[in-house]
Coordinates of C-alpha atoms in Angstrom, one line a residue:
Chain F
M8 CA 177.1 8.8 226.2
S9 CA 180.8 9.0 224.7
G10 CA 182.0 7.9 228.2
G11 CA 180.3 4.6 227.9
S12 CA 181.3 3.7 224.5
T13 CA 184.9 4.6 225.5
R14 CA 184.8 2.3 228.4
A15 CA 183.5 -0.5 226.4
W16 CA 185.9 -0.2 223.8
R17 CA 188.7 -0.1 226.0
L18 CA 187.7 -3.2 227.7
A19 CA 186.8 -4.9 224.5
G20 CA 190.0 -4.0 223.0
A21 CA 191.8 -5.8 225.9
A22 CA 190.0 -8.8 224.6
L23 CA 191.3 -8.0 221.0
F24 CA 188.0 -7.6 219.5
V25 CA 187.6 -5.8 216.2
L26 CA 185.8 -2.5 217.6
G27 CA 183.1 -2.6 214.8
A28 CA 182.2 -6.0 215.6
V29 CA 181.3 -4.7 219.2
G30 CA 179.3 -1.6 218.5
C31 CA 177.7 -2.6 215.1
G32 CA 176.8 -6.1 215.3
G33 CA 173.8 -6.8 214.0
G34 CA 172.2 -9.2 216.6
G35 CA 171.8 -9.7 220.0
G36 CA 172.2 -6.8 222.7
G37 CA 175.0 -5.1 220.8
G38 CA 172.6 -3.7 218.2
S39 CA 170.8 -1.4 220.5
L40 CA 173.8 0.7 221.3
G41 CA 172.5 2.9 218.5
S42 CA 173.5 6.6 218.8
S43 CA 175.6 5.9 222.1
S44 CA 178.2 4.0 220.2
G45 CA 179.7 6.7 218.8
M46 CA 179.6 5.4 215.3
G47 CA 177.1 7.6 213.8
S48 CA 173.5 6.8 213.1
S49 CA 172.5 3.3 213.2
G50 CA 169.5 4.1 211.2
T51 CA 167.3 3.7 214.0
G52 CA 164.9 6.9 214.0
T53 CA 165.3 8.9 217.2
T54 CA 161.7 9.8 217.0
T55 CA 160.5 6.3 217.5
P56 CA 159.4 6.1 221.0
T57 CA 161.0 3.6 223.3
N58 CA 159.0 1.9 225.8
N59 CA 160.4 3.7 229.0
V60 CA 157.9 2.5 231.5
V61 CA 158.7 -0.5 233.8
S62 CA 156.2 -1.2 236.6
V63 CA 157.2 -1.1 240.3
A64 CA 155.8 -2.4 243.5
V65 CA 155.9 -1.8 247.1
S66 CA 155.6 -5.6 248.2
A67 CA 156.8 -8.2 250.7
G68 CA 160.3 -8.6 249.0
P69 CA 162.4 -11.9 248.9
E70 CA 162.2 -12.5 252.6
G71 CA 158.6 -11.7 252.8
D72 CA 159.2 -9.0 255.5
S73 CA 159.9 -5.7 253.8
I74 CA 158.0 -2.6 254.5
N75 CA 157.9 0.3 252.4
T76 CA 160.3 -1.1 249.9
L77 CA 160.2 -0.6 246.3
F78 CA 160.9 -3.3 243.8
T79 CA 161.1 -4.0 240.1
S80 CA 162.5 -6.4 237.8
V81 CA 165.7 -6.2 235.7
A82 CA 166.8 -8.2 232.9
V83 CA 170.7 -8.5 232.4
C84 CA 172.7 -10.3 229.8
V85 CA 175.9 -11.4 228.9
P86 CA 177.1 -8.3 226.9
G87 CA 176.5 -8.4 223.4
T88 CA 174.6 -11.7 223.5
S89 CA 170.9 -12.8 224.0
T90 CA 171.9 -14.7 227.0
C91 CA 169.8 -13.0 229.5
Q92 CA 168.2 -13.4 232.9
T93 CA 165.4 -11.5 234.4
I94 CA 165.8 -10.9 238.1
D95 CA 162.7 -9.8 240.4
N96 CA 162.8 -8.1 243.7
I97 CA 165.3 -5.6 242.8
Q98 CA 165.0 -2.5 245.1
V99 CA 164.6 0.9 243.5
D100 CA 166.7 3.4 245.3
T101 CA 167.2 7.0 244.6
G102 CA 169.8 7.2 247.2
S103 CA 172.4 5.1 245.6
F104 CA 174.1 4.8 242.2
G105 CA 174.4 1.7 240.0
L106 CA 173.0 -1.7 239.6
R107 CA 174.1 -4.4 242.3
L108 CA 173.0 -8.1 242.1
L109 CA 173.3 -10.7 244.5
S110 CA 175.4 -13.1 243.2
P111 CA 173.4 -16.3 244.5
V112 CA 170.5 -15.3 242.3
L113 CA 172.5 -15.0 239.2
T114 CA 172.7 -17.8 236.5
L115 CA 174.8 -15.9 234.0
N116 CA 178.4 -16.7 234.0
L117 CA 179.9 -13.0 233.9
P118 CA 183.7 -12.6 233.8
V119 CA 185.0 -10.1 236.4
T120 CA 186.4 -6.7 235.1
T121 CA 190.2 -6.9 234.6
L122 CA 192.1 -3.5 235.4
P123 CA 194.7 -2.0 233.4
S124 CA 197.2 -3.3 236.0
G125 CA 196.1 -6.9 235.6
G126 CA 193.9 -7.3 238.9
S127 CA 190.4 -8.0 239.1
L128 CA 188.0 -5.2 240.2
V129 CA 186.1 -5.6 243.4
E130 CA 184.1 -3.3 245.3
C131 CA 183.3 -2.5 248.8
T132 CA 179.9 -0.9 249.2
E133 CA 179.4 1.0 252.3
F134 CA 175.8 1.3 253.4
V135 CA 175.1 2.7 256.9
D136 CA 174.1 -0.6 258.6
G137 CA 176.6 -3.0 256.7
Y138 CA 178.9 -3.3 253.7
S139 CA 178.5 -5.3 250.6
W140 CA 181.7 -7.0 248.9
G141 CA 182.0 -8.3 245.3
P142 CA 183.4 -8.0 242.0
V143 CA 182.5 -5.7 239.2
A144 CA 181.5 -7.3 235.9
L145 CA 179.8 -5.8 232.7
V146 CA 176.3 -6.7 231.6
D147 CA 173.9 -5.4 229.1
V148 CA 170.9 -4.0 231.3
Q149 CA 167.3 -4.1 229.8
I150 CA 164.7 -2.4 231.7
A151 CA 161.4 -1.7 229.9
G152 CA 162.4 -1.1 226.4
E153 CA 165.6 0.5 227.2
T154 CA 169.0 -1.3 226.9
A155 CA 172.1 -0.1 228.3
S156 CA 175.1 -2.0 226.9
S157 CA 178.3 -3.1 228.9
V158 CA 177.3 -1.5 232.3
P159 CA 179.6 -2.1 235.3
V160 CA 177.7 -3.5 237.9
Q161 CA 178.4 -5.1 241.1
L162 CA 177.9 -8.9 242.0
I163 CA 177.5 -8.8 245.7
G164 CA 178.4 -12.0 247.6
D165 CA 180.3 -13.6 244.8
S166 CA 181.9 -16.9 245.6
R167 CA 185.0 -16.1 243.6
Y168 CA 185.7 -13.3 245.9
P169 CA 184.4 -14.7 249.3
S170 CA 186.2 -12.6 251.9
A171 CA 186.1 -8.8 252.4
P172 CA 189.4 -7.2 253.2
A173 CA 189.7 -5.7 256.7
D174 CA 189.6 -2.3 255.3
C175 CA 186.4 -3.0 253.9
S176 CA 184.9 -4.2 256.9
S177 CA 185.9 -1.2 259.0
G178 CA 183.4 1.3 257.7
A179 CA 180.1 -0.5 258.7
P180 CA 179.1 -3.0 261.3
G181 CA 178.5 -6.4 259.3
S182 CA 178.4 -7.8 255.9
E183 CA 175.2 -7.7 253.7
D184 CA 176.0 -10.4 251.2
T185 CA 173.1 -12.6 251.0
V186 CA 169.6 -12.0 249.9
A187 CA 168.5 -12.6 253.6
S188 CA 170.9 -9.9 255.0
F189 CA 170.6 -7.6 252.0
G190 CA 166.6 -7.9 252.0
A191 CA 166.6 -7.8 248.0
N192 CA 167.9 -9.6 244.9
G193 CA 169.7 -6.7 244.1
I194 CA 169.3 -2.7 244.2
L195 CA 168.9 -0.3 241.2
G196 CA 170.5 2.9 242.3
I197 CA 169.0 5.7 240.0
G198 CA 170.1 8.6 242.2
P199 CA 171.3 11.8 240.8
F200 CA 174.9 10.8 240.1
A201 CA 176.3 8.8 237.1
Q202 CA 178.7 6.8 239.2
D203 CA 178.9 5.4 243.0
C204 CA 182.1 7.2 243.6
G205 CA 182.8 9.6 240.8
D206 CA 185.7 11.9 240.4
F207 CA 187.5 11.3 243.6
C208 CA 187.9 7.7 243.1
T209 CA 189.7 8.2 239.6
Q210 CA 192.7 9.9 241.4
D211 CA 192.7 8.9 245.3
I212 CA 191.5 6.3 247.6
P213 CA 189.2 6.8 250.5
E214 CA 189.7 5.0 253.7
P215 CA 187.9 2.6 254.1
A216 CA 188.3 2.2 250.2
I217 CA 185.6 1.4 247.7
Y218 CA 187.6 -0.2 244.8
Y219 CA 190.2 -3.1 245.1
S220 CA 192.4 -4.7 242.6
C221 CA 192.4 -8.4 243.5
S222 CA 195.3 -10.7 242.2
S223 CA 193.6 -13.7 243.8
A224 CA 190.5 -14.6 245.8
S225 CA 191.8 -13.1 249.0
V226 CA 194.7 -10.7 248.1
C227 CA 193.2 -7.4 247.4
Q228 CA 194.8 -4.0 247.2
S229 CA 192.7 -0.7 247.2
T230 CA 192.9 1.0 243.9
I231 CA 191.9 3.9 242.0
V232 CA 189.5 3.4 239.1
A233 CA 188.5 5.3 236.0
A234 CA 185.0 6.8 236.1
A235 CA 183.8 4.7 233.3
S236 CA 184.8 1.5 235.0
Q237 CA 183.1 2.3 238.2
V238 CA 179.7 0.9 238.8
Q239 CA 177.3 3.3 236.8
N240 CA 173.8 4.3 237.1
P241 CA 172.4 2.4 234.1
V242 CA 170.0 5.2 233.1
T243 CA 173.0 7.3 231.8
L244 CA 173.9 4.8 229.5
F245 CA 170.5 4.4 227.8
A246 CA 170.6 5.6 224.2
M247 CA 167.8 8.1 225.0
D248 CA 165.9 8.7 228.2
N249 CA 169.3 9.0 230.0
N250 CA 169.0 12.1 231.9
G251 CA 167.0 10.9 234.9
A252 CA 164.1 9.0 235.8
I253 CA 160.6 9.3 237.4
I254 CA 159.0 7.3 240.2
D255 CA 155.3 7.4 239.8
L256 CA 153.2 5.8 242.7
P257 CA 149.5 6.0 243.6
S258 CA 148.4 7.5 246.7
V259 CA 147.8 5.0 249.4
G260 CA 145.3 5.4 252.3
A261 CA 146.3 6.0 255.9
D262 CA 146.0 2.2 256.9
G263 CA 148.3 1.0 254.3
A264 CA 147.9 -1.5 251.6
A265 CA 149.2 -4.9 250.8
N266 CA 150.7 -4.2 247.4
V267 CA 151.0 -1.0 245.8
S268 CA 151.9 -0.8 242.1
G269 CA 153.2 2.2 239.9
S270 CA 155.6 3.1 237.5
L271 CA 159.3 3.8 236.8
I272 CA 159.7 6.2 233.7
F273 CA 163.0 6.8 232.2
G274 CA 164.1 10.0 230.8
I275 CA 162.8 13.6 231.7
D276 CA 161.3 15.8 228.9
T277 CA 162.3 13.2 226.4
Q278 CA 159.0 11.6 225.7
S279 CA 155.4 12.6 226.1
N280 CA 154.9 10.4 229.1
N281 CA 157.8 12.2 231.2
Q282 CA 157.3 15.8 230.8
S283 CA 158.5 18.1 233.7
G284 CA 155.4 20.3 233.5
S285 CA 155.2 22.6 236.5
Q286 CA 157.2 20.5 238.9
T287 CA 158.5 21.9 242.0
V288 CA 162.3 21.4 241.7
V289 CA 164.6 20.8 244.8
P290 CA 168.3 21.3 243.9
V291 CA 170.8 18.9 245.7
A292 CA 174.3 19.7 246.5
T293 CA 176.6 18.7 243.8
S294 CA 179.9 18.0 245.6
G295 CA 182.0 18.0 248.8
A296 CA 180.7 16.9 252.1
D297 CA 177.0 17.7 251.4
A298 CA 176.9 15.9 247.9
G299 CA 173.3 14.6 247.3
L300 CA 171.9 16.6 250.1
L301 CA 169.2 19.3 250.4
T302 CA 167.8 21.4 253.1
T303 CA 164.7 21.1 255.1
L304 CA 163.0 23.2 257.4
F305 CA 161.3 21.6 260.4
N306 CA 160.4 22.6 263.8
G307 CA 162.3 25.9 263.6
Q308 CA 165.4 24.0 262.6
T309 CA 167.4 24.3 259.3
L310 CA 168.4 20.8 258.3
S311 CA 170.9 21.0 255.6
A312 CA 171.8 17.2 255.6
S313 CA 168.5 16.1 254.5
F314 CA 167.5 14.0 251.5
I315 CA 164.7 12.5 249.6
D316 CA 165.1 8.8 249.0
S317 CA 163.1 5.9 247.8
G318 CA 165.4 3.6 249.6
S319 CA 164.2 4.8 253.1
N320 CA 161.2 3.0 254.4
A321 CA 159.8 5.8 256.4
M322 CA 160.0 9.5 257.1
F323 CA 163.0 9.9 259.3
F324 CA 163.3 13.1 261.5
E325 CA 163.8 14.0 265.1
D326 CA 160.7 15.2 267.2
S327 CA 160.9 14.5 270.7
S328 CA 157.2 15.4 271.1
I329 CA 156.1 12.2 269.3
A330 CA 156.4 9.0 271.5
P331 CA 158.9 6.1 270.2
C332 CA 157.7 2.8 270.0
A333 CA 158.1 0.4 273.0
S334 CA 158.4 -2.7 271.0
A335 CA 161.9 -3.7 270.1
N336 CA 160.8 -4.7 266.7
F337 CA 160.2 -1.1 265.9
S338 CA 162.5 0.4 268.1
N339 CA 163.5 3.4 266.0
F340 CA 159.9 4.4 264.9
Y341 CA 157.4 6.6 266.3
C342 CA 154.2 5.2 268.1
P343 CA 151.9 8.3 268.7
S344 CA 148.9 7.3 270.6
S345 CA 146.7 9.0 267.8
P346 CA 147.9 10.2 264.4
V347 CA 149.9 13.3 264.4
M348 CA 149.6 15.8 261.5
L349 CA 153.0 17.7 260.8
S350 CA 154.6 19.8 258.1
A351 CA 158.0 20.3 256.8
A352 CA 159.3 22.7 254.2
L353 CA 161.8 21.7 251.4
Q354 CA 164.3 24.5 250.4
L355 CA 164.2 25.3 246.8
A356 CA 166.4 27.5 244.6
G357 CA 166.7 31.1 245.8
S358 CA 164.9 31.7 249.1
S359 CA 161.5 30.0 248.2
T360 CA 160.3 26.9 250.1
A361 CA 157.8 24.2 249.5
T362 CA 155.7 22.9 252.2
E363 CA 154.6 19.4 252.7
S364 CA 152.2 18.1 255.1
F365 CA 152.3 14.6 256.4
T366 CA 150.9 12.4 259.2
V367 CA 152.7 9.9 261.5
S368 CA 150.6 7.0 263.0
S369 CA 151.9 4.2 265.4
A370 CA 154.2 1.8 263.7
E371 CA 152.9 -0.8 266.3
T372 CA 149.4 -1.0 265.0
L373 CA 150.4 -1.4 261.4
N374 CA 148.6 -4.2 259.6
S375 CA 151.0 -7.1 259.5
T376 CA 149.8 -8.2 256.2
F377 CA 150.5 -5.0 254.5
Y378 CA 153.6 -3.7 253.1
A379 CA 153.0 0.0 252.2
F380 CA 152.5 2.3 255.0
P381 CA 152.2 6.1 254.1
E382 CA 152.2 7.3 257.7
L383 CA 155.3 5.5 258.8
A384 CA 158.0 7.4 260.6
G385 CA 161.1 6.9 262.6
S386 CA 163.6 8.9 264.5
N387 CA 166.5 10.4 262.8
P388 CA 169.1 11.7 265.4
T389 CA 171.8 12.1 262.9
P390 CA 172.9 15.8 263.1
G391 CA 171.1 18.1 260.7
S392 CA 169.1 15.4 258.9
F393 CA 165.5 14.8 257.7
D394 CA 165.0 11.9 255.5
W395 CA 161.9 11.9 253.1
G396 CA 161.5 8.4 252.5
L397 CA 159.4 6.2 250.4
P398 CA 156.0 7.8 251.9
F399 CA 156.9 10.9 250.4
F400 CA 156.6 9.1 247.0
F401 CA 153.1 7.9 247.5
G402 CA 150.5 9.8 245.2
R403 CA 152.9 11.8 243.1
R404 CA 155.6 11.7 240.6
V405 CA 159.0 12.2 241.7
A406 CA 161.7 12.9 239.2
V407 CA 165.4 12.6 239.8
A408 CA 167.6 14.4 237.3
I409 CA 171.4 13.2 236.9
Q410 CA 174.3 15.5 237.3
G411 CA 175.7 16.6 234.1
Y412 CA 172.2 16.4 232.3
T413 CA 169.6 19.0 231.8
T414 CA 165.8 19.0 231.5
S415 CA 163.3 21.7 230.7
A416 CA 163.3 22.3 234.5
G417 CA 167.1 23.0 234.7
A418 CA 170.4 21.1 235.3
G419 CA 170.9 18.0 237.2
P420 CA 171.2 17.2 240.1
Y421 CA 167.9 17.7 241.4
I422 CA 164.8 16.1 242.6
A423 CA 161.4 17.3 241.4
F424 CA 157.8 16.4 242.2
Chain Q
M81 CA 166.0 26.6 272.5
K82 CA 168.8 24.5 273.5
S83 CA 170.3 24.1 270.0
R84 CA 170.5 27.8 269.7
S85 CA 172.3 28.7 273.1
A86 CA 174.6 25.8 272.0
K87 CA 175.3 27.5 268.7
K88 CA 176.0 30.8 270.3
Y89 CA 178.5 29.0 272.8
W90 CA 179.9 27.5 269.8
M91 CA 180.6 30.7 268.0
L92 CA 181.9 32.6 271.1
S93 CA 184.3 29.4 271.9
S94 CA 185.4 29.3 268.3
A95 CA 186.1 32.9 268.0
L96 CA 188.2 32.6 271.4
S97 CA 190.0 29.6 270.3
V98 CA 192.9 29.5 268.0
A99 CA 192.8 26.9 265.0
V100 CA 196.1 25.2 265.2
L101 CA 197.5 22.3 263.2
W102 CA 197.5 19.8 265.9
S103 CA 201.1 18.4 266.0
G104 CA 200.4 15.5 268.4
V105 CA 198.4 13.7 265.8
A106 CA 196.0 11.3 267.3
S107 CA 193.2 9.4 265.7
A108 CA 189.9 9.7 267.3
T109 CA 189.1 6.5 269.0
L110 CA 186.2 6.6 271.4
G111 CA 187.0 5.8 275.1
E112 CA 190.9 6.2 274.5
P113 CA 193.0 8.9 275.7
E114 CA 193.4 11.4 272.9
T115 CA 197.2 11.2 272.8
S116 CA 197.6 7.5 273.1
V117 CA 196.7 6.5 269.6
A118 CA 199.4 6.1 267.0
A119 CA 199.1 8.4 264.0
E120 CA 196.9 6.7 261.2
S121 CA 198.0 6.7 257.6
Q122 CA 195.0 8.4 256.6
L123 CA 195.7 11.3 258.9
S124 CA 199.0 12.0 257.5
R125 CA 197.4 13.9 254.7
A126 CA 194.5 15.3 256.7
S127 CA 193.7 18.9 257.8
I128 CA 193.5 19.0 261.5
K129 CA 192.1 21.8 263.7
E130 CA 191.9 22.1 267.4
S131 CA 189.7 24.2 269.7
D132 CA 188.9 24.7 273.2
R133 CA 185.5 24.9 274.5
G134 CA 186.0 25.1 278.3
T135 CA 184.8 21.8 279.5
Y136 CA 186.3 19.8 276.3
R137 CA 188.4 19.9 273.5
F138 CA 187.2 19.5 270.1
H139 CA 189.4 18.3 267.1
E140 CA 188.1 18.5 263.7
I141 CA 190.0 16.2 261.0
E142 CA 189.2 16.9 257.5
L143 CA 190.4 13.6 255.6
P144 CA 191.7 13.7 252.0
S145 CA 188.4 12.1 250.8
G146 CA 186.6 15.2 252.2
T147 CA 184.7 13.3 255.2
V148 CA 185.2 15.3 258.4
V149 CA 185.7 13.5 261.5
R150 CA 185.4 15.3 264.8
E151 CA 186.5 14.0 268.1
Y152 CA 185.6 15.3 271.5
A153 CA 188.0 15.0 274.4
A154 CA 187.2 15.8 278.1
L155 CA 189.9 17.8 280.0
D156 CA 191.2 14.4 281.5
G157 CA 192.1 13.7 277.9
H158 CA 189.6 10.9 277.0
V159 CA 187.6 11.0 273.8
F160 CA 184.0 10.8 274.7
A161 CA 182.4 11.3 271.4
V162 CA 183.2 11.1 267.8
T163 CA 181.2 12.4 264.8
W164 CA 181.7 12.1 260.9
H165 CA 179.9 13.6 257.9
G166 CA 180.9 13.4 254.3
P167 CA 181.0 11.7 251.2
F168 CA 182.6 8.4 252.3
M169 CA 182.3 6.5 255.6
P170 CA 185.2 6.9 258.0
N171 CA 186.9 3.8 259.5
L172 CA 184.5 3.4 262.1
K173 CA 186.2 0.4 263.4
Q174 CA 189.2 2.5 264.4
M175 CA 187.1 5.5 265.4
L176 CA 185.0 3.2 267.9
G177 CA 187.9 1.3 269.1
R178 CA 186.7 -1.3 271.6
Y179 CA 183.1 -0.2 271.0
F180 CA 183.0 -1.3 267.4
D181 CA 182.2 -4.9 268.5
E182 CA 179.5 -3.8 270.7
Y183 CA 178.1 -1.7 267.9
A184 CA 178.3 -4.3 265.4
A185 CA 176.6 -6.8 267.8
A186 CA 173.7 -4.3 268.4
A187 CA 173.3 -3.6 264.7
Q188 CA 172.5 -7.3 263.9
G189 CA 169.0 -6.7 264.6
N190 CA 168.6 -3.7 262.3
R191 CA 166.8 -5.3 259.5
A192 CA 164.6 -7.8 261.8
N193 CA 163.5 -4.6 263.5
H194 CA 162.1 -3.1 260.3
G195 CA 165.4 -0.9 260.0
D196 CA 166.7 0.1 256.4
R197 CA 170.0 0.6 255.0
N198 CA 170.3 4.3 255.7
H199 CA 169.8 4.4 259.5
L200 CA 171.2 2.5 262.2
Q201 CA 170.8 3.4 266.0
V202 CA 172.5 1.9 269.0
R203 CA 171.1 2.8 272.3
Q204 CA 173.0 1.4 275.1
S205 CA 173.5 2.7 278.6
D206 CA 177.2 2.8 277.9
L207 CA 177.2 3.6 274.1
I208 CA 175.1 5.7 271.7
V209 CA 175.8 5.4 268.0
Q210 CA 173.4 7.3 265.5
A211 CA 174.3 6.9 261.9
G212 CA 172.5 7.9 258.7
G213 CA 172.7 8.8 255.0
H214 CA 173.3 7.0 251.9
M215 CA 175.9 6.6 249.5
R216 CA 178.1 9.7 248.8
A217 CA 176.7 11.3 251.9
Y218 CA 177.1 9.9 255.3
R219 CA 176.7 11.3 258.6
G220 CA 176.5 10.1 262.4
R221 CA 177.9 10.3 266.0
A222 CA 178.9 8.0 268.6
Y223 CA 179.3 8.9 272.2
L224 CA 179.6 7.5 275.8
P225 CA 176.5 9.0 277.5
Q226 CA 178.2 8.2 280.9
A227 CA 181.3 10.1 280.1
L228 CA 179.8 13.2 278.8
P229 CA 181.1 16.3 280.6
S230 CA 178.8 18.2 282.7
G231 CA 176.8 20.9 280.6
V232 CA 177.4 19.0 277.4
S233 CA 174.6 17.3 275.5
A234 CA 174.2 15.2 272.4
G235 CA 173.2 18.2 270.4
D236 CA 176.5 19.7 271.0
L237 CA 178.1 16.9 269.0
E238 CA 177.7 17.6 265.5

């Protein structure tokens, strides 16, 4: 994408590189910029299929205690070099945007992005249950055969910026700056937007802020940031296969499984293995207070703040007829005495809907040696919300198309299955 | 259904109420008098509407970021609930006030209790917080169950 190369060059220009040496160098990671470099054809035939499939697995995770959490491995490199590191236990999350790595697992020496003002770019990422603080740096990302060059990523828990500003810590209850508290070595946000903030952060600053300009390890001021310098969904920076991604997981038996392996396929309708076919397309809102959300019809309610999210570890909805678990360890999950069969409908374009059936079993009777549970569900009392978490992904291909890109099934953002 | 009657009530009361720019700008802080809190910097550019629902007052504050914060104040002026929804998390520390530390302490066990990043519930006798969502789309509510005016249920707090 031209935005990517503009960004790369602006940053490279600050370091007084000759542009040609960045985009057209023959060796190292730089050579794979290809058509995204804006320098014309690199001679690589676009008909040559790229390996666009990486394996993913629902597994125990780095702490050994994850449930219904999807992981993959990602290689990151110092931009333009072959100095790379492969990091495993990276969570695959369709509910966020961009790659974030836990700094303690990084062995690469990555310089922090410098803003035009001279400050260092540091980010405060707000999750519902905690905030993650750390600088933004550029890496070349390699997944499967795909390469995205000079991708802004967040380095969470980086010792160069040890303390989050008070403003950052005011949006969520605690910090998640270690592998133990984060529950992963990183997170690969492949949701349907290109940046984690987008247009708003190019011209204004939310409170609590997301991006900060730091003049020292502890002196940080909230700032606006150009879209291309924000943490980017790396998929959009692939030379091809950049309009979205598909998660393909096998079905899992009712009792669960110790380890479920599947595929993360990049691109939609770009190769023979990622065709849309006759998928059901669920549009998601593009902007405003409902960005990224869709509508679910459940128990006679219209839940307009719903979402489909591989980063949620269960189906989350509110149904007072299902018993909550008594155990504190599963305090927000359901524990019916026998499996409950339910259905809910996703609102599609126009007035049509797609009805999906699912079963809820007791969280307390889960096999403790398993990590994938198709019948796990929890309460979701946030108003108007139904969260189709990872169980929704079992036994199907779920495509996430990114805003600003189109596929044969339509314009992103959408989710299709 | 309860939610349906609540909705009807809302439509009736909002039709009767007059949305005004609320000049006595207060930020929504749980458990505090609605007029005791100094204006927040983020509220200087916010759009604020007030409506009267009989047994409580309702202020809706649309922040410049697009996130909508609502505060619910009893007739004695104390804020008994706050809600939020929008693309950015609001300043929960300010909104929850003296209850924020209690919220943070209770949230510590979320991962140990198999919680994910996108859902957080705190249920205590004096405080209920229900937060959810993901990047670019957050939503939640916090309320003081013992301070709900009679006839008001959690379902009214949207």
